[in-house]
Coordinates of C-alpha atoms and ligand atoms in Angstrom, one line a residue:
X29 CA -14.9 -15.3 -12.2
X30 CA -13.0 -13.0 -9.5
X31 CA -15.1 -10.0 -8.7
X32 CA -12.7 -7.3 -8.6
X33 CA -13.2 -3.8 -6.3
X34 CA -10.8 -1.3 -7.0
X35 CA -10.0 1.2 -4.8
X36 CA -8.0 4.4 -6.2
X37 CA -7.0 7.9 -5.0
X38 CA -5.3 9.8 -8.0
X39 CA -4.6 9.2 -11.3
X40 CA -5.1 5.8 -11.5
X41 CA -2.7 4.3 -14.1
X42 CA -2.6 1.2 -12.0
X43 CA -6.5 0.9 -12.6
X44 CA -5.5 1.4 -16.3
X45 CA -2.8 -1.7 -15.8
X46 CA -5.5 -4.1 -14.8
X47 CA -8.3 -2.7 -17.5
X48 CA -5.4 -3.2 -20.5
X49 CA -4.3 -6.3 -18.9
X50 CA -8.2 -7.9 -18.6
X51 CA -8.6 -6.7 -22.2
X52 CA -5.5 -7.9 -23.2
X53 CA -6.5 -11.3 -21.7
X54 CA -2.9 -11.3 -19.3
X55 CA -5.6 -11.8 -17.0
X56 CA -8.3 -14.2 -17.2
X57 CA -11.1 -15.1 -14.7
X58 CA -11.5 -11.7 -13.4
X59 CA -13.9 -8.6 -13.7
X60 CA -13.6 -5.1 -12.0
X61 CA -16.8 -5.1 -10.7
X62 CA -16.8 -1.0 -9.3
X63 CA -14.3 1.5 -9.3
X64 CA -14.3 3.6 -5.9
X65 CA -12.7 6.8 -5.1
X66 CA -12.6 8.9 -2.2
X67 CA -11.4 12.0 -4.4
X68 CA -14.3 13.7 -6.8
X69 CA -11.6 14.9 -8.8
X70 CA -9.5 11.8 -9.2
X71 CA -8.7 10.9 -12.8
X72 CA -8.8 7.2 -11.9
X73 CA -12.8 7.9 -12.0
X74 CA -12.9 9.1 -16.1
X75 CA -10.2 6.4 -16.6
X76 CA -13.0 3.8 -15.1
X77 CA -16.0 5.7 -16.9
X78 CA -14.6 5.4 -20.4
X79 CA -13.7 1.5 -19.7
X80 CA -17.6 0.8 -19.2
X81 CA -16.6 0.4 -15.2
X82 CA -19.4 1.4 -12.3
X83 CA -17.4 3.9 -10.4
X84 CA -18.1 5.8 -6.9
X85 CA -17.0 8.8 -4.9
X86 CA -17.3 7.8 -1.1
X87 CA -15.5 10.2 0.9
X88 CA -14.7 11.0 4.4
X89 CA -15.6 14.6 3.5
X90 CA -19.1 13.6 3.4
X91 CA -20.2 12.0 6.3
X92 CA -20.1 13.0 9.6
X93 CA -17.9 11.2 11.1
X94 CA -15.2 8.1 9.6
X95 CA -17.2 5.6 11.6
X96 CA -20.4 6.4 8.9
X97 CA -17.6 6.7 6.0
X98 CA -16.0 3.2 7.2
X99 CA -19.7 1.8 7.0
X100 CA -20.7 3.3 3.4
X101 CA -17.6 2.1 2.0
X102 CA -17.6 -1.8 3.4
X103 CA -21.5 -1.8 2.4
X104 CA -20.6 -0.5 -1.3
X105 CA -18.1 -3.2 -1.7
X106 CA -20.1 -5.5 0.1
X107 CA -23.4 -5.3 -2.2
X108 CA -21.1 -5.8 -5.1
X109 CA -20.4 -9.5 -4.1
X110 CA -16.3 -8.4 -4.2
X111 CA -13.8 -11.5 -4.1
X112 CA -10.3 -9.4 -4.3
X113 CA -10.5 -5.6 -3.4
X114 CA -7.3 -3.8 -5.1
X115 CA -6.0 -0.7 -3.6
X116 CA -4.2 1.5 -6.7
X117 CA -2.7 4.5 -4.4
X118 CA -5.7 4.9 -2.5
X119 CA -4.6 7.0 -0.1
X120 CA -7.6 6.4 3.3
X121 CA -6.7 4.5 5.9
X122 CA -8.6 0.9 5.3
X123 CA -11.1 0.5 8.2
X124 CA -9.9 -2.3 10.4
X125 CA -13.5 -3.9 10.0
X126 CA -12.8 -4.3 6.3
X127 CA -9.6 -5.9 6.7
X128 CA -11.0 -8.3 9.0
X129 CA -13.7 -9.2 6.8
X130 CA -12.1 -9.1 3.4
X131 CA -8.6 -10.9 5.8
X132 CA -6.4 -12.2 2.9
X133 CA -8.8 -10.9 0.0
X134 CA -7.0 -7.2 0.2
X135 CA -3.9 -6.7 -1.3
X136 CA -2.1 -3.3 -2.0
X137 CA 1.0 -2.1 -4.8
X138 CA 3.4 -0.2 -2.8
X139 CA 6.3 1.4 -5.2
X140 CA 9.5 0.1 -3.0
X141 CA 10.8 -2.9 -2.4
X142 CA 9.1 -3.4 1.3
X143 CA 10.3 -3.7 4.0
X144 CA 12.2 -0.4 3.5
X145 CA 11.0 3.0 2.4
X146 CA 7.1 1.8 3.5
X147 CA 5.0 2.2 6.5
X148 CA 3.5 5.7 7.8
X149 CA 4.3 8.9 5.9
X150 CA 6.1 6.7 2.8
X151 CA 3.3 6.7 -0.2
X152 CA 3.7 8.7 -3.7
X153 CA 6.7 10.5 -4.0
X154 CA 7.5 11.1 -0.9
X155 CA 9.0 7.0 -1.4
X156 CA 11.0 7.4 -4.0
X157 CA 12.7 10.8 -2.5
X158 CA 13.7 9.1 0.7
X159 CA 15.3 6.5 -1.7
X160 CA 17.4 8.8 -3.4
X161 CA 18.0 10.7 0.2
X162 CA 19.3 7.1 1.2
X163 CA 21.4 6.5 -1.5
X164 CA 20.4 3.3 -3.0
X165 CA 21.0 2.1 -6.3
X166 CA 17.9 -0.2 -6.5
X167 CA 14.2 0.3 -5.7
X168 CA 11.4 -1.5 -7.4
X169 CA 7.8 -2.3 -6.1
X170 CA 6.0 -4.7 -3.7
X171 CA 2.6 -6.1 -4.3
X172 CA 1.1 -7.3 -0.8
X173 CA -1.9 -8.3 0.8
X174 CA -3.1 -5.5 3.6
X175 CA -3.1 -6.4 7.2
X176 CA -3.8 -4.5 10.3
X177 CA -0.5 -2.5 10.0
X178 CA 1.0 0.0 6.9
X179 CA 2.2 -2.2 4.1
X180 CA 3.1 -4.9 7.0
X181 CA 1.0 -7.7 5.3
X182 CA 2.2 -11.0 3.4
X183 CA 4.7 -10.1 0.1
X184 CA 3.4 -11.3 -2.9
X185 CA 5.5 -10.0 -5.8
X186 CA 8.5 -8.0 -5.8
X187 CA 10.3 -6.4 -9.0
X188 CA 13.3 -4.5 -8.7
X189 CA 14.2 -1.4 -10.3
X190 CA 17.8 0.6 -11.0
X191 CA 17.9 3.8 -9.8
X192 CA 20.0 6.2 -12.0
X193 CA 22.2 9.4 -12.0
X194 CA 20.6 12.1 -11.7
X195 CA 17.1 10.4 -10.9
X196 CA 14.5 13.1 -9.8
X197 CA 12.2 12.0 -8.0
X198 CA 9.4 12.3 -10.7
X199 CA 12.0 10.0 -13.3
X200 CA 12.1 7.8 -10.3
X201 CA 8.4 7.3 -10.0
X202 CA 7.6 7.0 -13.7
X203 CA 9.8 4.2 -13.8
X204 CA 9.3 2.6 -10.8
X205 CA 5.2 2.5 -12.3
X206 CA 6.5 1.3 -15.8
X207 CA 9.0 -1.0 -15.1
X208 CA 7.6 -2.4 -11.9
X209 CA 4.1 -1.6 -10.6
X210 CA 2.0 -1.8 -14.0
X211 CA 3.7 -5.3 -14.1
X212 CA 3.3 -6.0 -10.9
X213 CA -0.3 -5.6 -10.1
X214 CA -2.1 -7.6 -13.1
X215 CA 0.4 -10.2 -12.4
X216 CA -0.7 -10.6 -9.0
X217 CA -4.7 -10.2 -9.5
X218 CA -4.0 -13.0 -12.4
X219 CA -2.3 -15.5 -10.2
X220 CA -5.2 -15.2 -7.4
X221 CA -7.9 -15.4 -9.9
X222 CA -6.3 -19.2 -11.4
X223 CA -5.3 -20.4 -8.1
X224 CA -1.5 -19.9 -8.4
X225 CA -1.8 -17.5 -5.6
X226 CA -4.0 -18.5 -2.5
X227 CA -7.0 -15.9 -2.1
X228 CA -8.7 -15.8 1.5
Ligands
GRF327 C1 1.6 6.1 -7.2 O1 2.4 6.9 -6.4 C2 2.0 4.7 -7.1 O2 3.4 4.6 -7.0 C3 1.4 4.2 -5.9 O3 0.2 5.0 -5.7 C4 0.2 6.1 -6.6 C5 -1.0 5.9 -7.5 O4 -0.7 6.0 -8.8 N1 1.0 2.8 -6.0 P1 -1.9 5.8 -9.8 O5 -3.1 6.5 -9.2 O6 -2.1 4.4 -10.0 O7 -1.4 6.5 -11.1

């Protein structure tokens, strides 16, 4: 059984992806052990209460420096014996000393097909806006494991997605998350919890 950590910023309708998707059994083997947030307010929490998921609220805000914050949050995950930590939009910068502990065991959803529109300054809307500044006709979403850079790590899954006339930005997003990312990400955590994907 995969222990499953995931890490969420906003409103969390990836973390709803991967609770439909265990209950749904399009995943097997795997558990979401803790839900962790570091935004009080983010709807990701209520989305993890109601599913019967431990959730937490570590934030920068409250510590007194990121060095104590980096600490709190790799011994939260840590006491939860964690396998495959899952970061749904969170939006902190992943301590280095994380990524070199969980190296291989992180992986991240990014909503374009990397390597462009990703990398510093590209996450939530702002993505899919510089892809209809650019002009292209397709986008989709990338499903990675996290290295030391900004979305720089390993590709695991890629789905593309057409980009319309008169796409907003906001119609963009929506169906870059339907068509791609809600797809995406259970996909991903089923193949490294049966061995189709190598975890670690
Ligand atoms: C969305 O912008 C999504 O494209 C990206 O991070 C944000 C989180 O969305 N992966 P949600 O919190 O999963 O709804």
């Amino acid at each position: 059984m995969l222990n499953v950590a995931v890490l969420v910023s906003g409103g969390g309708t990836n973390l709803q992806a991967i609770i439909d998707a265990i209950k749904a059994g399009s995943i097997t083997n795997a558990q979401i052990k803790v839900v962790i947030s570091n935004n009080k307010d983010a709807y990701a929490l209520e989305r993890a209460k109601a599913a019967g998921i431990k959730e937490l609220c570590i934030s920068p805000k409250d510590f007194e420096d990121r060095a104590k914050f980096n600490e709190a949050l790799i011994d939260a995950i840590d006491k939860e014996n964690i396998d495959l930590i899952v970061l749904a939009g969170f939006l902190v910068v992943i301590p280095e000393a994380m990524v070199k502990k969980y190296k291989n065991r992180i992986i991240n959803i990014h909503p374009s097909l990397i390597p462009s529109f990703c990398g510093k300054g590209y996450y939530g809307l702002k993505v899919h806006e510089a892809a209809l500044a650019r002009g292209v006709k397709v986008t989709g979403a990338t499903v990675h494991f996290v290295d030391e850079g900004t979305d720089t790590g390993p590709i695991i899954y890629q789905k593309a997605v057409e980009i319309k006339e008169g796409d907003t930005p906001e119609v963009l997003q929506r169906r870059v998350m339907e068509e791609a990312e809600w797809k995406l990400l259970p996909q991903a955590i089923d193949a490294l919890a049966n061995g189709r994907v190598k975890l670690g």
